[in-house]
Amino acid sequence: LIMGRDSEERGLVTPAVLPQQIERVAQVDVSRNRYPYSIVWGPLCPITCCCPCVGHMGIADSKGKIHDFNGPYSIGIDQFMVGAVWRFVQVAGSDDSGWDAALARADREYEGRMHNICCDNCHHHTALALTESGRPHSLLSACFLLLRKGRCTCM
């Protein structure tokens, strides 16, 4: 779920990308692992085999390069920690000039943090990047958005 800036106080929810915005969304290229303006997810083997809801999350810049908090004081850029993306959802489009700056701010913040699998992880980094971009999110709302609106890369 995404809360619009002006609708946040009223608790209104808007879709990730409105139908009239589809034409302005940058092209995804699965073969090159490029997912512009997207939240991405991949499995954490073998944990995901036992608990399917557990996985690794990242967020991609305007060029489709994935940024992910992949360990203590470490942000991976264009090297998604788990390899290939299995699920993604585009949440912005090419006219969003502040997207890359928002990701850079979240990256700077998380480069200074210790990774904690439960309390401060890749999902929190992604939620902060979304919030910095003007799309307030929490760890859970980012996950639900990906589950509800996301597409599998195998299709």
XYZ file of C-alpha atoms in Angstrom:
155
model
C 0.000 0.000 0.000
C 1.205 3.459 -0.801
C 0.020 6.483 1.055
C -0.120 9.618 -1.081
C 1.510 12.724 0.368
C -1.713 14.706 0.507
C -3.843 11.713 1.497
C -1.615 10.461 4.306
C -3.474 12.381 6.990
C -6.847 11.052 5.791
C -5.515 7.482 5.546
C -6.324 7.127 1.833
C -4.509 4.457 -0.141
C -3.552 4.666 -3.817
C -2.223 1.935 -6.119
C 1.505 1.596 -6.748
C 1.259 2.803 -10.345
C -2.030 4.174 -11.604
C -3.257 2.822 -14.972
C -2.868 6.215 -16.656
C 0.800 6.266 -15.569
C 1.760 2.947 -17.175
C 3.135 4.556 -20.338
C 5.654 6.617 -18.365
C 7.075 3.649 -16.431
C 10.555 2.606 -17.549
C 11.012 -0.798 -19.161
C 11.963 -3.796 -17.063
C 14.638 -6.084 -18.535
C 14.600 -9.391 -16.667
C 17.481 -10.856 -18.701
C 19.769 -8.011 -17.542
C 18.334 -7.910 -13.992
C 17.098 -4.329 -14.534
C 13.985 -3.164 -12.698
C 13.729 0.659 -12.888
C 11.770 2.360 -10.106
C 10.952 -1.011 -8.518
C 10.940 -2.925 -5.276
C 12.478 -6.346 -5.885
C 12.528 -9.623 -3.955
C 14.469 -12.870 -4.113
C 14.599 -16.012 -1.967
C 17.099 -16.562 0.837
C 17.946 -20.214 0.399
C 17.504 -22.442 2.374
C 15.423 -20.279 4.735
C 12.787 -19.493 2.099
C 12.283 -23.243 1.498
C 11.176 -23.622 5.122
C 9.349 -20.315 5.423
C 8.201 -19.002 1.997
C 7.488 -15.474 3.213
C 11.157 -14.895 4.128
C 13.388 -13.380 1.456
C 15.723 -10.564 0.456
C 14.408 -7.168 -0.684
C 16.005 -4.357 -2.634
C 14.995 -1.234 -4.506
C 16.104 -0.187 -7.974
C 17.164 3.243 -9.211
C 15.996 4.938 -12.419
C 18.411 2.865 -14.509
C 17.183 -0.363 -12.935
C 20.277 -1.034 -10.804
C 19.266 -2.705 -7.556
C 20.350 -1.205 -4.216
C 20.191 -3.594 -1.268
C 21.305 -3.568 2.344
C 23.212 -6.836 2.222
C 25.204 -6.925 5.429
C 26.744 -4.803 8.181
C 27.637 -1.346 6.852
C 27.187 -2.556 3.265
C 24.944 -1.479 0.396
C 25.174 -3.541 -2.753
C 24.534 -1.680 -5.990
C 23.900 -3.662 -9.150
C 24.842 -6.919 -7.416
C 21.652 -8.195 -5.823
C 22.793 -10.321 -2.900
C 20.660 -13.345 -3.805
C 21.306 -13.174 -7.558
C 18.206 -13.114 -9.713
C 15.016 -11.263 -8.823
C 11.957 -13.472 -8.427
C 9.302 -10.797 -7.822
C 9.065 -7.056 -8.460
C 6.672 -4.111 -8.475
C 7.271 -0.739 -10.115
C 6.305 2.082 -7.777
C 7.385 5.197 -9.682
C 8.002 6.352 -13.233
C 10.535 8.170 -15.342
C 9.129 11.597 -14.478
C 10.077 11.105 -10.801
C 13.193 13.283 -10.685
C 13.797 12.757 -6.958
C 13.866 8.935 -7.061
C 17.640 8.434 -7.335
C 18.338 11.093 -4.693
C 15.936 9.336 -2.286
C 17.747 6.028 -2.819
C 21.108 7.733 -2.272
C 19.882 9.148 1.066
C 18.659 5.721 2.220
C 21.952 4.154 1.072
C 23.999 6.711 3.034
C 21.925 6.073 6.149
C 22.269 2.293 5.932
C 25.975 2.307 5.078
C 26.413 3.381 8.681
C 24.232 0.681 10.224
C 24.836 -2.778 11.565
C 22.653 -5.377 9.834
C 20.217 -7.185 12.128
C 18.175 -9.964 10.542
C 15.066 -9.114 12.605
C 15.209 -5.431 13.513
C 17.199 -3.533 10.863
C 17.482 -5.309 7.544
C 16.987 -5.034 3.772
C 13.229 -4.528 4.177
C 13.808 -1.526 6.462
C 16.284 -0.032 3.943
C 13.701 -0.365 1.160
C 10.968 1.198 3.329
C 13.255 4.147 4.141
C 14.042 4.691 0.444
C 10.320 4.718 -0.344
C 9.639 7.128 2.504
C 12.485 9.392 1.346
C 10.896 9.436 -2.122
C 7.652 10.775 -0.670
C 5.895 7.404 -0.495
C 5.737 6.683 3.250
C 6.146 2.977 3.964
C 6.982 0.625 6.766
C 8.645 -2.746 6.579
C 5.267 -4.504 6.420
C 3.564 -2.168 3.967
C 6.473 -2.531 1.521
C 6.201 -6.326 1.802
C 2.430 -6.274 1.314
C 2.781 -3.989 -1.711
C 5.210 -6.427 -3.293
C 2.965 -9.396 -2.501
C -0.263 -7.752 -3.667
C 0.874 -5.840 -6.744
C 4.144 -7.580 -7.587
C 4.792 -9.684 -10.655
C 6.862 -12.842 -10.895
C 9.836 -12.714 -13.235
C 9.118 -16.229 -14.507
C 6.036 -15.117 -16.481
